[in-house]
Amino acid sequence: MGWLESFVLGLVQGVTEILPVSSDGHLAVLQYLWSIPEHIRVNLTAALHLGTAVALIVFFAPKLLNVIRGLFAIEPAQRSQNQKLVFMVLVSSLPAVIAGLLFGEFVENIFTSSKAIGCFFCLNGLLLLATRFAPNRDKSINWGEALLIGTIQATALLPAISRSGTTIGLALLLGIRRYEAFEFSFLLAIPITVGAAVFELLHFDFTVIALGPVMLGIITAGVAGFFMILLLRRLVLGRWFFLFGIYCWFVGLAVLLFLR
């Protein structure tokens, strides 16, 4: 694994981890095209998640600091509101954690099937296209909706199913106000992404990839991820989120037709 491959994979990770088009699906396609051994892809993907995790923390640092301060606020209403948000995020993260522990090895085997990857890209695209018809109710998220969003997040273990796509998409279809859908999705992503990055890096094998290319990939993923968060926020608020569904269908059909 050279410098160029690490840079490209870092760029792909940073862009597609944030946008609702599935980073794992794109990295799996590149694995096919470049004939990257499976153990190298798994190791590098684990490292690249660290870059996008840092991008999320940096971008949402003001919100995170406000929530932390709010937990110790003097006013009971403000303290209760922030406590509710923290518990919502933690409890809604549990389905993805449980699914990862129970089905992680099974899901990893699906990455070897180009047909499965193509089909899941199309399925992801279908959900994104459906948001074109999302109701405009301007609702605030409640416990039931938070748990539903956390549950659908677990499906992002599958190749070509996007974590941000499923969580933001379902939130919009439930009529939750757009900025809150965007924000809750990525607040939900922080413990999952950071936890997954730390867990996977504990098993990282530096004998298969040199440290230099790994660091380049992490930095590239982090910088690209930060700017993609800015872009996605504008697209969600501007009601252009559904357009990613067209892209996913294009990639999915291309994978089904041309990859064997």
C-alpha atoms as an extended CHARMM CRD file, in Angstrom:
* protein
*
       260  EXT
         1         1  MET       CA              0.0000000000        0.0000000000        0.0000000000  PROA      1               0.0000000000
         2         2  GLY       CA              1.7040000000        3.1720000000       -1.2360000000  PROA      2               0.0000000000
         3         3  TRP       CA              1.2920000000        6.8960000000       -0.5970000000  PROA      3               0.0000000000
         4         4  LEU       CA             -1.0300000000        7.4770000000       -3.5620000000  PROA      4               0.0000000000
         5         5  GLU       CA             -3.3910000000        4.6560000000       -2.6120000000  PROA      5               0.0000000000
         6         6  SER       CA             -3.4970000000        5.8610000000        1.0040000000  PROA      6               0.0000000000
         7         7  PHE       CA             -4.2570000000        9.4280000000       -0.0940000000  PROA      7               0.0000000000
         8         8  VAL       CA             -7.0440000000        8.3380000000       -2.4570000000  PROA      8               0.0000000000
         9         9  LEU       CA             -8.5770000000        5.9740000000        0.1020000000  PROA      9               0.0000000000
        10        10  GLY       CA             -8.3860000000        8.6980000000        2.7690000000  PROA      10              0.0000000000
        11        11  LEU       CA            -10.1130000000       11.1410000000        0.4360000000  PROA      11              0.0000000000
        12        12  VAL       CA            -12.8130000000        8.6010000000       -0.4320000000  PROA      12              0.0000000000
        13        13  GLN       CA            -13.3100000000        7.7850000000        3.2590000000  PROA      13              0.0000000000
        14        14  GLY       CA            -13.5910000000       11.4360000000        4.2840000000  PROA      14              0.0000000000
        15        15  VAL       CA            -16.0730000000       12.2740000000        1.5470000000  PROA      15              0.0000000000
        16        16  THR       CA            -18.2410000000        9.1590000000        1.6120000000  PROA      16              0.0000000000
        17        17  GLU       CA            -18.2610000000        8.5880000000        5.3870000000  PROA      17              0.0000000000
        18        18  ILE       CA            -20.0240000000       11.9190000000        5.8390000000  PROA      18              0.0000000000
        19        19  LEU       CA            -22.1500000000       12.0750000000        2.7030000000  PROA      19              0.0000000000
        20        20  PRO       CA            -24.9980000000        9.5240000000        2.6210000000  PROA      20              0.0000000000
        21        21  VAL       CA            -23.3630000000        7.2580000000        0.0400000000  PROA      21              0.0000000000
        22        22  SER       CA            -21.5000000000        4.7040000000        2.2350000000  PROA      22              0.0000000000
        23        23  SER       CA            -17.7550000000        4.8240000000        2.7500000000  PROA      23              0.0000000000
        24        24  ASP       CA            -17.4890000000        1.0590000000        3.2220000000  PROA      24              0.0000000000
        25        25  GLY       CA            -19.2360000000        0.4620000000       -0.0940000000  PROA      25              0.0000000000
        26        26  HSD       CA            -16.8450000000        2.7640000000       -1.9610000000  PROA      26              0.0000000000
        27        27  LEU       CA            -13.7740000000        1.3370000000       -0.2610000000  PROA      27              0.0000000000
        28        28  ALA       CA            -14.9640000000       -2.1700000000       -1.1180000000  PROA      28              0.0000000000
        29        29  VAL       CA            -15.3080000000       -1.1460000000       -4.7820000000  PROA      29              0.0000000000
        30        30  LEU       CA            -11.7670000000        0.2690000000       -4.7600000000  PROA      30              0.0000000000
        31        31  GLN       CA            -10.5930000000       -2.9600000000       -3.1740000000  PROA      31              0.0000000000
        32        32  TYR       CA            -11.9480000000       -4.8150000000       -6.2020000000  PROA      32              0.0000000000
        33        33  LEU       CA            -10.5080000000       -2.3710000000       -8.7300000000  PROA      33              0.0000000000
        34        34  TRP       CA             -7.0400000000       -2.2270000000       -7.1530000000  PROA      34              0.0000000000
        35        35  SER       CA             -6.9680000000       -5.8450000000       -5.9710000000  PROA      35              0.0000000000
        36        36  ILE       CA             -6.2090000000       -4.7370000000       -2.4070000000  PROA      36              0.0000000000
        37        37  PRO       CA             -5.8940000000       -7.7320000000       -0.0720000000  PROA      37              0.0000000000
        38        38  GLU       CA             -8.7770000000       -7.9770000000        2.3900000000  PROA      38              0.0000000000
        39        39  HSD       CA             -6.6020000000       -7.7570000000        5.5180000000  PROA      39              0.0000000000
        40        40  ILE       CA             -4.9810000000       -4.5310000000        4.2690000000  PROA      40              0.0000000000
        41        41  ARG       CA             -8.3490000000       -2.9190000000        3.4650000000  PROA      41              0.0000000000
        42        42  VAL       CA             -9.7270000000       -3.8230000000        6.8970000000  PROA      42              0.0000000000
        43        43  ASN       CA             -6.6710000000       -2.3970000000        8.6680000000  PROA      43              0.0000000000
        44        44  LEU       CA             -6.5920000000        0.8230000000        6.6460000000  PROA      44              0.0000000000
        45        45  THR       CA            -10.3540000000        1.3740000000        6.9720000000  PROA      45              0.0000000000
        46        46  ALA       CA             -9.9870000000        1.1120000000       10.7470000000  PROA      46              0.0000000000
        47        47  ALA       CA             -7.3290000000        3.8240000000       10.7190000000  PROA      47              0.0000000000
        48        48  LEU       CA             -9.2500000000        6.1130000000        8.3730000000  PROA      48              0.0000000000
        49        49  HSD       CA            -12.2650000000        6.1000000000       10.7010000000  PROA      49              0.0000000000
        50        50  LEU       CA            -10.0880000000        7.9590000000       13.1850000000  PROA      50              0.0000000000
        51        51  GLY       CA             -9.7860000000       10.8660000000       10.7400000000  PROA      51              0.0000000000
        52        52  THR       CA            -13.5370000000       11.2460000000       10.2720000000  PROA      52              0.0000000000
        53        53  ALA       CA            -14.0940000000       10.8390000000       14.0260000000  PROA      53              0.0000000000
        54        54  VAL       CA            -11.7900000000       13.8070000000       14.6900000000  PROA      54              0.0000000000
        55        55  ALA       CA            -13.5860000000       15.8250000000       11.9740000000  PROA      55              0.0000000000
        56        56  LEU       CA            -16.9320000000       15.2190000000       13.6970000000  PROA      56              0.0000000000
        57        57  ILE       CA            -15.5930000000       16.2130000000       17.1160000000  PROA      57              0.0000000000
        58        58  VAL       CA            -14.0000000000       19.4060000000       15.7680000000  PROA      58              0.0000000000
        59        59  PHE       CA            -17.1020000000       20.4340000000       13.7960000000  PROA      59              0.0000000000
        60        60  PHE       CA            -19.5290000000       19.7870000000       16.6460000000  PROA      60              0.0000000000
        61        61  ALA       CA            -17.2000000000       21.0110000000       19.4240000000  PROA      61              0.0000000000
        62        62  PRO       CA            -19.3590000000       24.1220000000       20.1730000000  PROA      62              0.0000000000
        63        63  LYS       CA            -22.4910000000       21.9790000000       20.4600000000  PROA      63              0.0000000000
        64        64  LEU       CA            -20.7260000000       19.3770000000       22.5980000000  PROA      64              0.0000000000
        65        65  LEU       CA            -19.3580000000       22.0680000000       24.9350000000  PROA      65              0.0000000000
        66        66  ASN       CA            -22.8090000000       23.6430000000       25.2660000000  PROA      66              0.0000000000
        67        67  VAL       CA            -24.3140000000       20.2670000000       26.1360000000  PROA      67              0.0000000000
        68        68  ILE       CA            -21.6120000000       19.5720000000       28.7290000000  PROA      68              0.0000000000
        69        69  ARG       CA            -22.1300000000       22.9980000000       30.3130000000  PROA      69              0.0000000000
        70        70  GLY       CA            -25.8900000000       22.4620000000       30.1860000000  PROA      70              0.0000000000
        71        71  LEU       CA            -25.5770000000       19.2580000000       32.2060000000  PROA      71              0.0000000000
        72        72  PHE       CA            -24.4320000000       21.3790000000       35.1350000000  PROA      72              0.0000000000
        73        73  ALA       CA            -26.6780000000       24.3810000000       34.5250000000  PROA      73              0.0000000000
        74        74  ILE       CA            -28.3630000000       26.0240000000       37.4940000000  PROA      74              0.0000000000
        75        75  GLU       CA            -31.7750000000       26.1160000000       35.7900000000  PROA      75              0.0000000000
        76        76  PRO       CA            -33.4980000000       22.7100000000       36.1230000000  PROA      76              0.0000000000
        77        77  ALA       CA            -35.2010000000       22.9890000000       32.7170000000  PROA      77              0.0000000000
        78        78  GLN       CA            -31.9180000000       23.5890000000       30.8950000000  PROA      78              0.0000000000
        79        79  ARG       CA            -30.1890000000       20.8140000000       32.8250000000  PROA      79              0.0000000000
        80        80  SER       CA            -33.0270000000       18.3790000000       32.1200000000  PROA      80              0.0000000000
        81        81  GLN       CA            -33.0610000000       19.2030000000       28.4030000000  PROA      81              0.0000000000
        82        82  ASN       CA            -29.3460000000       18.4710000000       28.0010000000  PROA      82              0.0000000000
        83        83  GLN       CA            -29.5320000000       15.3250000000       30.1060000000  PROA      83              0.0000000000
        84        84  LYS       CA            -32.3430000000       14.0810000000       27.8870000000  PROA      84              0.0000000000
        85        85  LEU       CA            -30.2640000000       14.6780000000       24.7360000000  PROA      85              0.0000000000
        86        86  VAL       CA            -27.2400000000       12.8350000000       26.1630000000  PROA      86              0.0000000000
        87        87  PHE       CA            -29.3240000000        9.8470000000       27.2450000000  PROA      87              0.0000000000
        88        88  MET       CA            -31.1080000000        9.8100000000       23.8800000000  PROA      88              0.0000000000
        89        89  VAL       CA            -27.7870000000        9.6350000000       22.0410000000  PROA      89              0.0000000000
        90        90  LEU       CA            -26.3340000000        6.9550000000       24.3240000000  PROA      90              0.0000000000
        91        91  VAL       CA            -29.4190000000        4.7290000000       24.3480000000  PROA      91              0.0000000000
        92        92  SER       CA            -29.9710000000        5.1280000000       20.5970000000  PROA      92              0.0000000000
        93        93  SER       CA            -26.3560000000        4.0570000000       19.9960000000  PROA      93              0.0000000000
        94        94  LEU       CA            -26.9080000000        0.6720000000       21.6410000000  PROA      94              0.0000000000
        95        95  PRO       CA            -28.5660000000       -1.1220000000       18.6670000000  PROA      95              0.0000000000
        96        96  ALA       CA            -25.5420000000       -0.4440000000       16.4370000000  PROA      96              0.0000000000
        97        97  VAL       CA            -23.1170000000       -1.5480000000       19.1710000000  PROA      97              0.0000000000
        98        98  ILE       CA            -25.0440000000       -4.7740000000       19.7870000000  PROA      98              0.0000000000
        99        99  ALA       CA            -25.3710000000       -5.4890000000       16.0560000000  PROA      99              0.0000000000
       100       100  GLY       CA            -21.6480000000       -4.9090000000       15.5450000000  PROA      100             0.0000000000
       101       101  LEU       CA            -20.7070000000       -7.3250000000       18.3190000000  PROA      101             0.0000000000
       102       102  LEU       CA            -23.1750000000      -10.0160000000       17.2110000000  PROA      102             0.0000000000
       103       103  PHE       CA            -22.9510000000       -9.8000000000       13.4380000000  PROA      103             0.0000000000
       104       104  GLY       CA            -19.6470000000       -8.0490000000       12.6840000000  PROA      104             0.0000000000
       105       105  GLU       CA            -17.8850000000      -11.1420000000       11.3400000000  PROA      105             0.0000000000
       106       106  PHE       CA            -20.8960000000      -12.2040000000        9.2630000000  PROA      106             0.0000000000
       107       107  VAL       CA            -21.2140000000       -8.7270000000        7.7330000000  PROA      107             0.0000000000
       108       108  GLU       CA            -17.4850000000       -8.6410000000        6.8890000000  PROA      108             0.0000000000
       109       109  ASN       CA            -17.9950000000      -11.6740000000        4.6470000000  PROA      109             0.0000000000
       110       110  ILE       CA            -20.6520000000       -9.8210000000        2.6290000000  PROA      110             0.0000000000
       111       111  PHE       CA            -17.9760000000       -7.3450000000        1.4900000000  PROA      111             0.0000000000
       112       112  THR       CA            -16.5760000000      -10.0550000000       -0.7720000000  PROA      112             0.0000000000
       113       113  SER       CA            -19.7790000000      -10.1410000000       -2.8620000000  PROA      113             0.0000000000
       114       114  SER       CA            -20.0080000000       -7.4860000000       -5.5790000000  PROA      114             0.0000000000
       115       115  LYS       CA            -23.6690000000       -8.3850000000       -6.1880000000  PROA      115             0.0000000000
       116       116  ALA       CA            -24.5280000000       -7.7170000000       -2.5450000000  PROA      116             0.0000000000
       117       117  ILE       CA            -22.6690000000       -4.3940000000       -2.6290000000  PROA      117             0.0000000000
       118       118  GLY       CA            -24.5170000000       -3.3190000000       -5.7960000000  PROA      118             0.0000000000
       119       119  CYS       CA            -27.9110000000       -4.2600000000       -4.3530000000  PROA      119             0.0000000000
       120       120  PHE       CA            -27.2740000000       -2.4500000000       -1.0840000000  PROA      120             0.0000000000
       121       121  PHE       CA            -26.2110000000        0.6900000000       -2.9610000000  PROA      121             0.0000000000
       122       122  CYS       CA            -29.5870000000        0.6250000000       -4.7360000000  PROA      122             0.0000000000
       123       123  LEU       CA            -31.4290000000        0.0200000000       -1.4560000000  PROA      123             0.0000000000
       124       124  ASN       CA            -29.6200000000        2.9430000000        0.1470000000  PROA      124             0.0000000000
       125       125  GLY       CA            -30.5350000000        5.0750000000       -2.8660000000  PROA      125             0.0000000000
       126       126  LEU       CA            -34.2010000000        4.1240000000       -2.5300000000  PROA      126             0.0000000000
       127       127  LEU       CA            -34.3590000000        5.4880000000        1.0290000000  PROA      127             0.0000000000
       128       128  LEU       CA            -32.6100000000        8.7070000000       -0.0170000000  PROA      128             0.0000000000
       129       129  LEU       CA            -34.9690000000        9.2260000000       -2.9610000000  PROA      129             0.0000000000
       130       130  ALA       CA            -37.9450000000        8.7200000000       -0.6380000000  PROA      130             0.0000000000
       131       131  THR       CA            -36.9060000000       11.8100000000        1.3420000000  PROA      131             0.0000000000
       132       132  ARG       CA            -37.9830000000       13.9050000000       -1.6460000000  PROA      132             0.0000000000
       133       133  PHE       CA            -41.5230000000       13.2890000000       -0.3640000000  PROA      133             0.0000000000
       134       134  ALA       CA            -40.7630000000       13.7360000000        3.3580000000  PROA      134             0.0000000000
       135       135  PRO       CA            -43.4660000000       15.6480000000        5.2570000000  PROA      135             0.0000000000
       136       136  ASN       CA            -42.6020000000       19.1500000000        6.3940000000  PROA      136             0.0000000000
       137       137  ARG       CA            -43.8930000000       18.9300000000        9.9760000000  PROA      137             0.0000000000
       138       138  ASP       CA            -41.0630000000       20.7680000000       11.7560000000  PROA      138             0.0000000000
       139       139  LYS       CA            -41.2120000000       18.3330000000       14.6870000000  PROA      139             0.0000000000
       140       140  SER       CA            -38.6950000000       17.9810000000       17.4970000000  PROA      140             0.0000000000
       141       141  ILE       CA            -37.3230000000       14.4910000000       18.0700000000  PROA      141             0.0000000000
       142       142  ASN       CA            -38.8230000000       12.3590000000       20.8590000000  PROA      142             0.0000000000
       143       143  TRP       CA            -37.6860000000        9.1530000000       22.5700000000  PROA      143             0.0000000000
       144       144  GLY       CA            -39.5350000000        6.7910000000       20.2390000000  PROA      144             0.0000000000
       145       145  GLU       CA            -38.1690000000        8.4520000000       17.1190000000  PROA      145             0.0000000000
       146       146  ALA       CA            -34.6590000000        8.5570000000       18.5820000000  PROA      146             0.0000000000
       147       147  LEU       CA            -34.7700000000        4.7980000000       19.1810000000  PROA      147             0.0000000000
       148       148  LEU       CA            -36.0540000000        4.1550000000       15.6580000000  PROA      148             0.0000000000
       149       149  ILE       CA            -33.2140000000        6.2430000000       14.2200000000  PROA      149             0.0000000000
       150       150  GLY       CA            -30.6970000000        4.4290000000       16.4120000000  PROA      150             0.0000000000
       151       151  THR       CA            -32.0600000000        1.0700000000       15.2780000000  PROA      151             0.0000000000
       152       152  ILE       CA            -31.8510000000        1.8670000000       11.5750000000  PROA      152             0.0000000000
       153       153  GLN       CA            -28.2970000000        3.0930000000       12.1500000000  PROA      153             0.0000000000
       154       154  ALA       CA            -27.3570000000       -0.5410000000       12.8590000000  PROA      154             0.0000000000
       155       155  THR       CA            -28.0950000000       -1.4290000000        9.2140000000  PROA      155             0.0000000000
       156       156  ALA       CA            -25.0850000000        0.6900000000        8.2050000000  PROA      156             0.0000000000
       157       157  LEU       CA            -22.9220000000       -2.3010000000        9.1310000000  PROA      157             0.0000000000
       158       158  LEU       CA            -23.9270000000       -3.6580000000        5.7320000000  PROA      158             0.0000000000
       159       159  PRO       CA            -21.7630000000       -2.6360000000        2.7600000000  PROA      159             0.0000000000
       160       160  ALA       CA            -23.1190000000        0.3400000000        0.7740000000  PROA      160             0.0000000000
       161       161  ILE       CA            -25.7130000000        1.2160000000        3.4300000000  PROA      161             0.0000000000
       162       162  SER       CA            -24.8820000000        4.7130000000        4.6600000000  PROA      162             0.0000000000
       163       163  ARG       CA            -25.0270000000        5.5980000000        8.3500000000  PROA      163             0.0000000000
       164       164  SER       CA            -25.8030000000        9.2690000000        7.7060000000  PROA      164             0.0000000000
       165       165  GLY       CA            -28.1610000000        8.3060000000        4.8870000000  PROA      165             0.0000000000
       166       166  THR       CA            -30.2940000000        5.9970000000        7.0030000000  PROA      166             0.0000000000
       167       167  THR       CA            -30.3980000000        8.2020000000       10.1010000000  PROA      167             0.0000000000
       168       168  ILE       CA            -31.0230000000       11.5420000000        8.4060000000  PROA      168             0.0000000000
       169       169  GLY       CA            -33.3270000000        9.9130000000        5.8540000000  PROA      169             0.0000000000
       170       170  LEU       CA            -35.5480000000        8.2810000000        8.4940000000  PROA      170             0.0000000000
       171       171  ALA       CA            -35.5890000000       11.4580000000       10.5890000000  PROA      171             0.0000000000
       172       172  LEU       CA            -36.7950000000       13.4760000000        7.5940000000  PROA      172             0.0000000000
       173       173  LEU       CA            -39.4510000000       10.8770000000        6.7690000000  PROA      173             0.0000000000
       174       174  LEU       CA            -40.6590000000       11.1040000000       10.3840000000  PROA      174             0.0000000000
       175       175  GLY       CA            -41.1710000000       14.8340000000        9.8830000000  PROA      175             0.0000000000
       176       176  ILE       CA            -38.3570000000       15.9860000000       12.1780000000  PROA      176             0.0000000000
       177       177  ARG       CA            -37.0860000000       19.4870000000       11.4170000000  PROA      177             0.0000000000
       178       178  ARG       CA            -34.1730000000       19.3970000000        9.0180000000  PROA      178             0.0000000000
       179       179  TYR       CA            -31.4040000000       20.8860000000       11.1180000000  PROA      179             0.0000000000
       180       180  GLU       CA            -32.3230000000       18.7080000000       14.0870000000  PROA      180             0.0000000000
       181       181  ALA       CA            -32.2880000000       15.6250000000       11.8300000000  PROA      181             0.0000000000
       182       182  PHE       CA            -28.8070000000       16.5690000000       10.5960000000  PROA      182             0.0000000000
       183       183  GLU       CA            -27.4830000000       17.3700000000       14.0740000000  PROA      183             0.0000000000
       184       184  PHE       CA            -28.9120000000       14.3230000000       15.8520000000  PROA      184             0.0000000000
       185       185  SER       CA            -27.5590000000       12.0240000000       13.1430000000  PROA      185             0.0000000000
       186       186  PHE       CA            -24.0040000000       13.2110000000       13.6900000000  PROA      186             0.0000000000
       187       187  LEU       CA            -24.2640000000       13.4560000000       17.4760000000  PROA      187             0.0000000000
       188       188  LEU       CA            -25.3070000000        9.8190000000       17.2440000000  PROA      188             0.0000000000
       189       189  ALA       CA            -22.3010000000        9.1670000000       14.9870000000  PROA      189             0.0000000000
       190       190  ILE       CA            -19.6870000000       10.4980000000       17.4160000000  PROA      190             0.0000000000
       191       191  PRO       CA            -19.7650000000        7.6900000000       20.0550000000  PROA      191             0.0000000000
       192       192  ILE       CA            -20.1560000000        5.0350000000       17.3390000000  PROA      192             0.0000000000
       193       193  THR       CA            -17.3750000000        6.3820000000       15.1210000000  PROA      193             0.0000000000
       194       194  VAL       CA            -14.9420000000        7.0990000000       17.9450000000  PROA      194             0.0000000000
       195       195  GLY       CA            -15.6830000000        3.7700000000       19.6260000000  PROA      195             0.0000000000
       196       196  ALA       CA            -15.2750000000        1.8150000000       16.3980000000  PROA      196             0.0000000000
       197       197  ALA       CA            -12.0320000000        3.6290000000       15.5400000000  PROA      197             0.0000000000
       198       198  VAL       CA            -10.5150000000        2.9420000000       18.9690000000  PROA      198             0.0000000000
       199       199  PHE       CA            -11.6680000000       -0.6920000000       18.9970000000  PROA      199             0.0000000000
       200       200  GLU       CA            -10.3520000000       -1.3810000000       15.4990000000  PROA      200             0.0000000000
       201       201  LEU       CA             -7.0470000000        0.4290000000       16.0910000000  PROA      201             0.0000000000
       202       202  LEU       CA             -6.3820000000       -1.7860000000       19.1080000000  PROA      202             0.0000000000
       203       203  HSD       CA             -6.1910000000       -4.6450000000       16.5950000000  PROA      203             0.0000000000
       204       204  PHE       CA             -4.3130000000       -2.6510000000       13.9410000000  PROA      204             0.0000000000
       205       205  ASP       CA             -1.4340000000       -4.5020000000       12.2890000000  PROA      205             0.0000000000
       206       206  PHE       CA              1.3410000000       -2.0590000000       11.3610000000  PROA      206             0.0000000000
       207       207  THR       CA              3.2500000000       -4.8770000000        9.6560000000  PROA      207             0.0000000000
       208       208  VAL       CA              0.9180000000       -4.7040000000        6.6350000000  PROA      208             0.0000000000
       209       209  ILE       CA              0.9140000000       -0.8950000000        6.1510000000  PROA      209             0.0000000000
       210       210  ALA       CA              3.7140000000        1.5990000000        6.8400000000  PROA      210             0.0000000000
       211       211  LEU       CA              3.0320000000        4.3470000000        9.3770000000  PROA      211             0.0000000000
       212       212  GLY       CA              3.6310000000        7.2190000000        6.9010000000  PROA      212             0.0000000000
       213       213  PRO       CA              0.9090000000        6.2690000000        4.3870000000  PROA      213             0.0000000000
       214       214  VAL       CA             -1.4610000000        5.5000000000        7.2670000000  PROA      214             0.0000000000
       215       215  MET       CA             -1.0040000000        8.9890000000        8.7510000000  PROA      215             0.0000000000
       216       216  LEU       CA             -1.4880000000       10.5820000000        5.3120000000  PROA      216             0.0000000000
       217       217  GLY       CA             -4.7480000000        8.6810000000        4.9020000000  PROA      217             0.0000000000
       218       218  ILE       CA             -6.0000000000        9.6910000000        8.3620000000  PROA      218             0.0000000000
       219       219  ILE       CA             -5.2110000000       13.3930000000        7.8210000000  PROA      219             0.0000000000
       220       220  THR       CA             -6.7780000000       13.3590000000        4.3570000000  PROA      220             0.0000000000
       221       221  ALA       CA             -9.9270000000       11.6700000000        5.6870000000  PROA      221             0.0000000000
       222       222  GLY       CA            -10.1980000000       14.2070000000        8.5180000000  PROA      222             0.0000000000
       223       223  VAL       CA             -9.8180000000       17.3180000000        6.3430000000  PROA      223             0.0000000000
       224       224  ALA       CA            -12.1460000000       16.0040000000        3.6400000000  PROA      224             0.0000000000
       225       225  GLY       CA            -14.6700000000       14.9010000000        6.2550000000  PROA      225             0.0000000000
       226       226  PHE       CA            -14.8120000000       18.3410000000        7.8790000000  PROA      226             0.0000000000
       227       227  PHE       CA            -15.6530000000       20.0950000000        4.6100000000  PROA      227             0.0000000000
       228       228  MET       CA            -18.1830000000       17.4130000000        3.6980000000  PROA      228             0.0000000000
       229       229  ILE       CA            -20.0510000000       18.0870000000        6.9590000000  PROA      229             0.0000000000
       230       230  LEU       CA            -20.3490000000       21.7310000000        5.9110000000  PROA      230             0.0000000000
       231       231  LEU       CA            -21.5910000000       20.6930000000        2.4610000000  PROA      231             0.0000000000
       232       232  LEU       CA            -24.0940000000       18.1420000000        3.7520000000  PROA      232             0.0000000000
       233       233  ARG       CA            -25.5800000000       20.6310000000        6.2150000000  PROA      233             0.0000000000
       234       234  ARG       CA            -26.3290000000       23.0080000000        3.3460000000  PROA      234             0.0000000000
       235       235  LEU       CA            -27.8130000000       20.2510000000        1.2030000000  PROA      235             0.0000000000
       236       236  VAL       CA            -30.0490000000       18.9270000000        3.9800000000  PROA      236             0.0000000000
       237       237  LEU       CA            -31.3300000000       22.3930000000        4.8590000000  PROA      237             0.0000000000
       238       238  GLY       CA            -31.7250000000       23.2170000000        1.1650000000  PROA      238             0.0000000000
       239       239  ARG       CA            -33.8780000000       20.1080000000        0.5700000000  PROA      239             0.0000000000
       240       240  TRP       CA            -31.3900000000       18.5530000000       -1.8870000000  PROA      240             0.0000000000
       241       241  PHE       CA            -30.6690000000       15.4890000000        0.2420000000  PROA      241             0.0000000000
       242       242  PHE       CA            -32.6500000000       13.1690000000       -2.0380000000  PROA      242             0.0000000000
       243       243  LEU       CA            -30.2410000000       13.7430000000       -4.9500000000  PROA      243             0.0000000000
       244       244  PHE       CA            -27.7240000000       11.4090000000       -3.3390000000  PROA      244             0.0000000000
       245       245  GLY       CA            -30.2130000000        8.6280000000       -4.0680000000  PROA      245             0.0000000000
       246       246  ILE       CA            -29.6680000000        9.0870000000       -7.8120000000  PROA      246             0.0000000000
       247       247  TYR       CA            -25.9080000000        8.7960000000       -7.3090000000  PROA      247             0.0000000000
       248       248  CYS       CA            -26.3020000000        5.6010000000       -5.2360000000  PROA      248             0.0000000000
       249       249  TRP       CA            -28.4460000000        4.0120000000       -7.9370000000  PROA      249             0.0000000000
       250       250  PHE       CA            -25.8520000000        4.9250000000      -10.5660000000  PROA      250             0.0000000000
       251       251  VAL       CA            -23.0330000000        3.3500000000       -8.5360000000  PROA      251             0.0000000000
       252       252  GLY       CA            -25.1260000000        0.3200000000       -7.5810000000  PROA      252             0.0000000000
       253       253  LEU       CA            -26.1020000000       -0.4650000000      -11.1550000000  PROA      253             0.0000000000
       254       254  ALA       CA            -22.5000000000        0.0460000000      -12.3160000000  PROA      254             0.0000000000
       255       255  VAL       CA            -21.2820000000       -2.4140000000       -9.6840000000  PROA      255             0.0000000000
       256       256  LEU       CA            -23.9130000000       -4.9980000000      -10.6610000000  PROA      256             0.0000000000
       257       257  LEU       CA            -23.1340000000       -4.6510000000      -14.3740000000  PROA      257             0.0000000000
       258       258  PHE       CA            -19.3540000000       -4.3750000000      -14.4260000000  PROA      258             0.0000000000
       259       259  LEU       CA            -17.8830000000       -5.9620000000      -11.2820000000  PROA      259             0.0000000000
       260       260  ARG       CA            -17.6160000000       -9.7040000000      -10.9940000000  PROA      260             0.0000000000
